[in-house]
């Protein structure tokens, strides 16, 4: 099996796990604060980061990234958290979806929130505003960026759901996946003990010992 196929399978394996489970096993450190989903939730967003840094309120380099996007990429945009201009809207998210992108994460604002909200294509941002962007640059693509205080490198695995967005390097993802699976099993046992009225505080004890 080719390395690319193995990497693709590893990335896809995170599709069934909620972001809190992943975050717990990253010492709860890497997580974007202040970003939320604007799309119609239909499963978990998973992909590899195509990173973009742009000046606040300007989307020229997001347009450039759309010409480079590959199937399975999540376009991750460091817009400085500026909410006074929308960086993407219905047209750009539709274009990203048509080119196979797995989603868009914007540390900034979007527009056309109604249309994006009716569409399952994943779009995470800080807020929505009607004001459109500048298109002058400067910017950069495939560099380390910060979104919501979370550092994301090119090619990092990005996962997003109702609780927000988390990202982590491909290196170490195998061990992380095993830890996430183990925690999921522990929590399933705890939920079963609650249903059977035999819960005795095992969750707090496990959390204290493992975190």
XYZ file of C-alpha atoms in Angstrom:
211
model
C 0.000 0.000 0.000
C 1.393 3.410 -0.940
C 2.278 5.939 1.739
C -0.348 8.326 0.460
C -3.044 5.679 0.810
C -1.961 4.894 4.373
C -1.971 8.585 5.255
C -5.422 8.991 3.725
C -6.776 6.089 5.750
C -5.238 7.502 8.931
C -6.787 10.909 8.330
C -10.167 9.359 7.556
C -10.043 7.284 10.751
C -10.629 10.459 12.773
C -13.952 11.068 11.012
C -15.929 9.168 13.655
C -14.488 10.935 16.706
C -15.802 14.151 18.265
C -13.393 17.021 18.787
C -13.600 16.880 22.622
C -12.257 13.309 22.571
C -9.355 14.397 20.398
C -8.731 17.549 22.421
C -8.619 15.585 25.688
C -5.785 13.481 24.304
C -3.798 16.508 23.155
C -3.588 17.799 26.733
C -6.538 20.037 25.764
C -4.059 22.504 24.296
C -4.577 22.655 20.475
C -8.041 24.020 19.845
C -9.409 27.058 18.036
C -11.254 29.373 20.418
C -14.148 31.468 19.149
C -14.837 29.627 15.887
C -18.163 27.897 15.275
C -19.866 26.021 12.450
C -22.080 28.028 10.096
C -22.994 25.114 7.808
C -25.702 22.486 8.070
C -24.077 19.864 10.261
C -23.855 16.526 8.464
C -21.049 14.568 10.091
C -17.520 15.496 11.109
C -15.152 17.525 8.929
C -11.758 15.861 8.484
C -8.927 16.765 6.110
C -5.390 18.059 5.642
C -4.675 21.750 6.122
C -4.073 24.040 3.171
C -3.073 27.108 5.151
C -3.578 30.741 4.189
C -2.432 33.906 5.932
C -4.002 37.157 4.816
C -4.264 40.689 6.031
C -7.463 41.350 7.969
C -10.463 41.806 5.684
C -8.654 40.780 2.476
C -9.318 37.549 0.568
C -6.981 37.699 -2.438
C -4.875 34.831 -1.127
C -7.944 32.733 -0.361
C -8.809 32.985 -4.047
C -5.273 31.856 -4.860
C -5.647 28.922 -2.475
C -8.833 27.865 -4.262
C -6.732 27.414 -7.401
C -4.383 25.088 -5.471
C -6.857 23.115 -3.373
C -6.824 19.325 -3.698
C -9.589 16.879 -2.756
C -9.581 16.378 0.996
C -7.927 19.705 1.834
C -9.319 21.940 4.556
C -8.609 25.581 3.719
C -7.469 27.131 7.012
C -7.368 30.936 6.933
C -5.591 33.161 9.430
C -7.516 36.388 8.994
C -6.303 37.838 12.274
C -9.708 37.345 13.875
C -10.993 40.493 12.161
C -14.784 40.521 11.903
C -15.360 43.791 10.040
C -15.190 42.279 6.521
C -16.359 38.896 5.239
C -13.572 36.778 3.763
C -15.746 34.145 2.025
C -19.369 33.688 1.056
C -21.642 31.381 -0.904
C -19.688 31.589 -4.164
C -16.299 30.785 -2.649
C -17.586 27.973 -0.434
C -19.434 26.490 -3.410
C -16.265 26.670 -5.491
C -14.255 24.999 -2.726
C -16.821 22.217 -2.483
C -16.844 21.702 -6.260
C -13.071 21.221 -6.183
C -13.251 18.562 -3.490
C -12.213 20.582 -0.456
C -13.192 19.032 2.869
C -14.085 22.377 4.414
C -13.066 25.953 5.214
C -11.952 27.349 8.570
C -11.847 31.148 8.808
C -10.421 33.138 11.713
C -12.607 36.021 10.691
C -16.065 36.602 9.262
C -18.162 35.162 6.430
C -21.165 36.430 4.492
C -24.222 34.721 2.945
C -24.807 32.968 6.249
C -28.281 31.818 5.237
C -27.082 30.047 2.099
C -24.071 28.536 3.880
C -26.351 27.411 6.706
C -28.490 25.421 4.284
C -25.456 23.654 2.829
C -23.589 20.717 4.399
C -20.194 21.909 3.126
C -18.237 22.598 6.343
C -17.566 26.255 7.059
C -16.265 27.454 10.431
C -15.787 31.137 11.275
C -16.130 33.745 14.004
C -19.164 35.632 12.750
C -21.165 36.753 9.728
C -21.344 40.250 8.251
C -22.672 41.711 5.002
C -19.580 43.829 4.283
C -17.400 42.388 1.540
C -13.618 41.959 1.496
C -10.691 43.807 0.029
C -8.805 41.926 -2.678
C -5.349 43.478 -2.632
C -3.169 41.221 -0.446
C -0.629 40.712 0.918
C -0.740 37.138 2.120
C 0.917 33.718 2.084
C -0.042 30.111 1.398
C 1.243 26.918 3.017
C 2.859 28.609 5.994
C 2.210 28.092 9.696
C -0.872 30.061 10.750
C -2.833 30.784 13.900
C -6.621 30.436 13.987
C -8.407 31.150 17.216
C -5.100 30.848 19.037
C -4.372 27.404 17.564
C -1.248 26.984 15.446
C -1.844 24.993 12.249
C 0.914 23.883 9.904
C 0.574 22.934 6.247
C -0.644 19.344 5.993
C -1.830 19.094 9.601
C -4.948 17.013 10.200
C -7.963 19.248 10.872
C -11.157 18.005 12.536
C -14.316 20.049 13.055
C -17.796 19.448 14.465
C -20.479 21.145 16.563
C -17.955 21.824 19.342
C -15.406 23.566 17.145
C -12.106 22.830 15.410
C -8.922 21.041 16.456
C -5.749 20.384 14.451
C -2.604 18.316 14.956
C 0.399 17.131 12.916
C 0.288 13.890 10.956
C 3.343 12.804 12.919
C 2.054 11.243 16.110
C -1.450 10.731 14.728
C -1.249 6.930 15.026
C -0.606 7.111 18.765
C -3.251 9.821 19.126
C -5.812 7.668 17.337
C -5.135 4.771 19.711
C -5.547 7.053 22.737
C -8.799 8.482 21.384
C -10.187 4.986 20.768
C -9.267 3.942 24.311
C -10.970 6.990 25.806
C -14.078 6.381 23.699
C -14.248 2.820 25.074
C -13.859 4.064 28.665
C -16.589 6.631 28.212
C -18.894 4.044 26.632
C -18.427 1.871 29.731
C -19.202 4.847 31.964
C -22.374 5.655 30.025
C -23.461 2.035 30.352
C -22.837 2.143 34.109
C -25.030 5.259 34.337
C -27.848 3.516 32.455
C -27.561 0.534 34.798
C -27.456 2.758 37.908
C -24.053 1.495 39.021
C -21.946 4.583 38.327
C -19.546 5.354 41.211
C -17.527 8.347 40.076
C -15.240 6.406 37.773
C -15.122 9.227 35.221
C -13.636 11.783 37.602
C -11.105 9.242 38.869
C -10.074 8.250 35.344
C -9.760 11.887 34.314
C -7.576 12.703 37.292
C -5.245 9.790 36.632
C -4.958 10.250 32.848
C -4.980 14.038 32.541
